[in-house]
Amino acid sequence: MATAVYALGIDSSTQSCSAIVLDLTNDRVVAEGSINFGQALPQYGAPQGFIPPSTRGRADNEIHSDPLMWLDALDMLMESLGQKCDLAKIKFISGAGQQHGSVYLNSSWFETVSNLSSKKKLSEQIRPCLSRKSSPIWMDTSTKLECEEIGAAIGSPEEVCKISGSAPTERFTGPQIRKFFKSSNKQYEETRRIHLVSSFIGSIIAGVDSPIDTGDGAGMNLMNIASLDWDESLINATAPNLLGKLPRICHGDYNITSSISNYFVAKYGFSNDCAVVIFTGDNPSSLVGMAANSPGAVVISLGTSDTFFAAMDDPCTDPNGSGHVFGNPVKITALDGNRTGSETSSKEPRNPKYMTLQCFLNGSLAREKVRNFFGMSWRDFSNALSNTEIGNNNNIMLPFFGNEISPKIIESNIEPEMNGDDDFKNWKRPSETARACVECQMMNMKCCVEWMQLKPAQVFLTGGASENDHIGQIVANVFQTRVSRLKCNYACSLGGALRAASYGKGSTYALQSLQHVFCRIDNNRDIMPSITGQENVYDKLLESYRATLLAFRERLDERKEMTGIHSGQHHISQHK
Ligand code: XUL
């Protein structure tokens, strides 16, 4: 019997590092694993995967993580996978990282990453290479001033959006780099390489300095969305001597190396002919893991952040400046022939270079806040959704427990705005509050993604909260579509394994065929809207939601006028 061939996909995300191992010979998942940073590595003081700003004297909107924590988790993950399957059978590896986060490395990085010793931990060896101890991540909204400066240098935020696919955006890597250059000039000078989380983890696995892919590279405000390469004007507007500190961008030739770093061979028993494929961002990877990389399918991912994304042929940008265009991390190879049957979401092989994405910071973070406030278990939260009325008797919540990305709200002391009956407004109605949170998250999403002009006939749901049928029902009702889920709910790591198997050196696997096998829709769990167009209470509620949001914005503006302080700048000048 032929030896089975395995592919490994890794997902280095905000709260955990997870993996999936596929047996490509026998069409099955052989192992899964996940290391939760907060639980497994309490010594990093990051219960939710990021350093609580108060513990390090940072402003509330400066959110960083320790990159060494990601490496310790990677070591632990490999150790645990080795107990579940034969790692020597893995012939292809790829993966993804939380988008926008950046790792700053000095000149010793290049030598160190190519010569990792299996006698020491990864974190121990990389520690001396860090020119910045912590990494700003996607939750950081502290660069309002730098965004304004980059916009002004290029001409306007709209111009930056035209070039890079996104207006200057606080969490994006370019504005974060600019802030680092301004506040820590010496360390910036010492920095020889700036990696994204994806290219950092990919480099470690490959044992070479990795390029950045266009899916994740587009999330930096530094890449030209038309040429899919670094944009000179954006680089110059961001920081001096930046180009030399950035890895190459790559689209198409996805192999980093045909032999994994010897560290993993010697320490965990990987085979040295295991190919490593360039890593991408978590959302682009999920696009592949949901088989949504061809236009037509829309994905909603309910995770730490909620995201709404879809493949797209030509880049069209968000006039409100909070949505994005990223690269689509696939290429259709000669192996992608005609495919029959249609259990996956994608149709004929197409090669769109782009995807569109809208990110909502107050995703599971907000759902958790409501749950914790009322001391509910997830079961209680779920019961609350089933025991309350569709439309929540007009009780509305703006589900923002702090800054938000979509719509952009960057102010201090933001709390959810409640609109409805008195008890509801005074937080005395647990069940209605749970429903208001989820219903209004979905209505907010519907409003924010209007610019994409998509009319999805079906929404694919993924992420932790997608398992909850009551949440799925709200999605179906608000968007008036069928909601489907895949049998395997690990879209991000699955996307990594699928890209690895399709693009790794020596691969004979076609992405479409693999998706046909591994991205099957769980038809038994499809959810149809339970209300129809005519009786749709959400049409009316959506109007109330928009009005509540408008009134809230006006009040924020009045507050600004009264204090005379532009709140974003206030944060920055306070902590300079
Ligand atoms: C997308 C975004 C988040 C992160 C973390 O723009 O900021 O979804 O990728 O998941």
Short mmCIF file of C-alpha atoms in Angstrom, two decimals, residues 275-457:
data_model
loop_
_atom_site.label_atom_id
_atom_site.label_comp_id
_atom_site.label_asym_id
_atom_site.label_seq_id
_atom_site.Cartn_x
_atom_site.Cartn_y
_atom_site.Cartn_z
CA ALA A 275 7.63 21.75 0.93
CA VAL A 276 6.64 25.04 2.58
CA VAL A 277 4.21 27.32 0.76
CA ILE A 278 3.99 31.04 1.48
CA PHE A 279 1.62 31.86 4.35
CA THR A 280 -1.22 34.38 3.98
CA GLY A 281 -3.61 36.37 6.21
CA ASP A 282 -6.28 34.54 8.20
CA ASN A 283 -9.17 35.95 6.15
CA PRO A 284 -7.65 35.21 2.72
CA SER A 285 -6.84 31.72 3.98
CA SER A 286 -10.42 31.23 5.18
CA LEU A 287 -11.62 32.28 1.72
CA VAL A 288 -9.80 29.21 0.37
CA GLY A 289 -10.88 26.98 3.29
CA MET A 290 -14.51 27.88 2.57
CA ALA A 291 -14.01 27.20 -1.17
CA ALA A 292 -15.13 30.77 -1.77
CA ASN A 293 -12.09 31.91 -3.76
CA SER A 294 -14.16 32.20 -6.96
CA PRO A 295 -16.76 35.01 -7.15
CA GLY A 296 -20.32 34.15 -6.12
CA ALA A 297 -19.92 32.99 -2.55
CA VAL A 298 -20.01 35.28 0.45
CA VAL A 299 -18.47 34.31 3.78
CA ILE A 300 -19.23 35.62 7.25
CA SER A 301 -16.67 34.60 9.81
CA LEU A 302 -17.71 34.98 13.44
CA GLY A 303 -14.49 35.04 15.43
CA THR A 304 -12.66 37.42 17.77
CA SER A 305 -13.48 39.93 15.07
CA ASP A 306 -16.38 39.26 12.72
CA THR A 307 -15.51 39.52 9.05
CA PHE A 308 -17.54 39.59 5.84
CA PHE A 309 -15.63 38.68 2.70
CA ALA A 310 -15.90 37.47 -0.88
CA ALA A 311 -13.72 36.94 -3.96
CA MET A 312 -13.79 39.76 -6.47
CA ASP A 313 -12.73 40.15 -10.11
CA ASP A 314 -11.87 43.85 -10.21
CA PRO A 315 -10.94 46.01 -7.28
CA CYS A 316 -13.79 48.33 -6.25
CA THR A 317 -13.22 50.34 -3.08
CA ASP A 318 -15.36 51.44 -0.14
CA PRO A 319 -16.46 55.12 -0.36
CA ASN A 320 -16.81 55.14 3.45
CA GLY A 321 -13.18 54.14 3.85
CA SER A 322 -13.63 51.23 6.24
CA GLY A 323 -13.83 48.28 3.82
CA HIS A 324 -10.87 46.72 2.02
CA VAL A 325 -9.57 45.06 -1.11
CA PHE A 326 -6.97 42.34 -0.57
CA GLY A 327 -5.17 39.92 -2.89
CA ASN A 328 -6.81 36.53 -3.40
CA PRO A 329 -4.19 33.96 -2.36
CA VAL A 330 -4.90 31.43 -5.09
CA LYS A 331 -3.83 30.76 -8.62
CA ILE A 332 -5.53 28.30 -10.89
CA THR A 333 -2.97 25.81 -12.13
CA ALA A 334 -3.03 23.44 -15.07
CA LEU A 335 -4.23 20.84 -12.58
CA ASP A 336 -7.54 22.64 -12.08
CA GLY A 337 -9.59 20.93 -14.76
CA ASN A 338 -13.33 20.76 -15.12
CA ARG A 339 -15.12 19.67 -12.05
CA THR A 340 -18.48 18.04 -11.84
CA GLY A 341 -20.92 18.03 -8.95
CA SER A 342 -21.42 21.05 -6.80
CA GLU A 343 -21.17 20.26 -3.16
CA THR A 344 -18.69 23.03 -2.64
CA SER A 345 -19.52 26.67 -3.04
CA SER A 346 -17.24 27.52 -5.96
CA LYS A 347 -18.17 27.00 -9.59
CA GLU A 348 -15.84 26.75 -12.61
CA PRO A 349 -12.15 27.47 -11.98
CA ARG A 350 -11.55 31.21 -12.23
CA ASN A 351 -8.57 33.21 -11.20
CA PRO A 352 -9.71 36.42 -9.54
CA LYS A 353 -6.79 38.34 -8.13
CA TYR A 354 -8.81 40.07 -5.43
CA MET A 355 -11.06 39.67 -2.47
CA THR A 356 -13.08 42.23 -0.61
CA LEU A 357 -13.33 42.38 3.18
CA GLN A 358 -15.07 44.27 5.94
CA CYS A 359 -13.90 43.74 9.51
CA PHE A 360 -15.93 44.30 12.70
CA LEU A 361 -13.78 44.63 15.80
CA ASN A 362 -16.68 44.07 18.19
CA GLY A 363 -17.30 40.47 17.16
CA SER A 364 -17.10 37.72 19.78
CA LEU A 365 -15.48 40.32 22.02
CA ALA A 366 -18.88 42.07 22.23
CA ARG A 367 -20.88 38.83 22.56
CA GLU A 368 -18.58 37.84 25.44
CA LYS A 369 -19.05 41.21 27.12
CA VAL A 370 -22.85 40.78 27.15
CA ARG A 371 -22.56 37.20 28.37
CA ASN A 372 -20.15 38.15 31.16
CA PHE A 373 -22.20 41.17 32.21
CA PHE A 374 -25.21 38.96 32.95
CA GLY A 375 -23.14 35.99 34.18
CA MET A 376 -24.57 33.83 31.37
CA SER A 377 -23.11 30.57 30.05
CA TRP A 378 -23.06 30.16 26.25
CA ARG A 379 -26.08 27.89 26.69
CA ASP A 380 -27.92 30.70 28.52
CA PHE A 381 -26.90 33.11 25.74
CA SER A 382 -28.26 30.70 23.15
CA ASN A 383 -31.50 30.16 25.10
CA ALA A 384 -31.88 33.93 25.30
CA LEU A 385 -31.81 34.09 21.49
CA SER A 386 -34.44 31.37 21.17
CA ASN A 387 -36.74 32.84 23.87
CA THR A 388 -36.96 36.33 22.42
CA GLU A 389 -38.91 37.78 19.51
CA ILE A 390 -37.51 38.36 16.04
CA GLY A 391 -36.97 42.12 15.92
CA ASN A 392 -36.63 42.24 19.73
CA ASN A 393 -39.71 44.48 20.14
CA ASN A 394 -37.65 47.31 18.71
CA ASN A 395 -34.97 47.13 21.41
CA ILE A 396 -31.76 48.16 19.71
CA MET A 397 -28.14 48.21 20.80
CA LEU A 398 -25.17 49.76 19.05
CA PRO A 399 -22.89 46.82 19.90
CA PHE A 400 -19.69 48.81 20.37
CA PHE A 401 -17.87 48.13 23.63
CA GLY A 402 -14.99 50.37 22.63
CA ASN A 403 -13.51 51.41 19.31
CA GLU A 404 -14.96 49.95 16.15
CA ILE A 405 -13.57 49.46 12.65
CA SER A 406 -16.89 49.30 10.74
CA PRO A 407 -18.25 51.91 11.01
CA LYS A 408 -15.10 53.68 12.08
CA ILE A 409 -15.45 54.85 15.69
CA ILE A 410 -12.21 55.84 17.33
CA GLU A 411 -13.00 57.70 20.52
CA SER A 412 -12.34 57.25 24.19
CA ASN A 413 -14.93 55.78 26.59
CA ILE A 414 -17.24 54.19 24.04
CA GLU A 415 -20.06 52.13 25.49
CA PRO A 416 -22.96 50.39 23.75
CA GLU A 417 -25.81 52.73 22.99
CA MET A 418 -29.19 51.27 24.02
CA ASN A 419 -32.45 52.32 22.41
CA GLY A 420 -35.75 50.78 23.52
CA ASP A 421 -37.84 50.38 26.65
CA ASP A 422 -36.56 51.62 30.02
CA ASP A 423 -35.56 48.28 31.54
CA PHE A 424 -33.69 47.40 28.38
CA LYS A 425 -31.90 50.74 28.38
CA ASN A 426 -30.91 50.16 32.03
CA TRP A 427 -29.40 46.72 31.31
CA LYS A 428 -32.12 44.88 33.23
CA ARG A 429 -33.22 42.58 30.40
CA PRO A 430 -30.54 39.87 29.86
CA SER A 431 -32.29 37.93 27.08
CA GLU A 432 -33.28 41.00 25.06
CA THR A 433 -29.75 42.35 25.43
CA ALA A 434 -28.25 39.12 24.05
CA ARG A 435 -30.64 39.28 21.07
CA ALA A 436 -30.02 42.99 20.55
CA CYS A 437 -26.27 42.36 20.45
CA VAL A 438 -26.44 39.69 17.73
CA GLU A 439 -29.30 41.24 15.70
CA CYS A 440 -27.62 44.63 15.69
CA GLN A 441 -24.20 43.17 14.85
CA MET A 442 -25.81 41.63 11.75
CA MET A 443 -27.78 44.76 10.84
CA ASN A 444 -24.62 46.80 11.25
CA MET A 445 -22.81 44.36 8.97
CA LYS A 446 -25.57 44.60 6.37
CA CYS A 447 -25.34 48.41 6.33
CA CYS A 448 -21.53 48.47 6.16
CA VAL A 449 -21.16 46.03 3.24
CA GLU A 450 -23.69 47.74 0.96
CA TRP A 451 -20.83 49.27 -1.07
CA MET A 452 -19.78 45.79 -2.27
CA GLN A 453 -23.10 45.55 -4.15
CA LEU A 454 -23.31 41.81 -3.62
CA LYS A 455 -26.64 40.03 -3.68
CA PRO A 456 -25.69 36.71 -2.14
CA ALA A 457 -28.11 33.85 -2.63
#
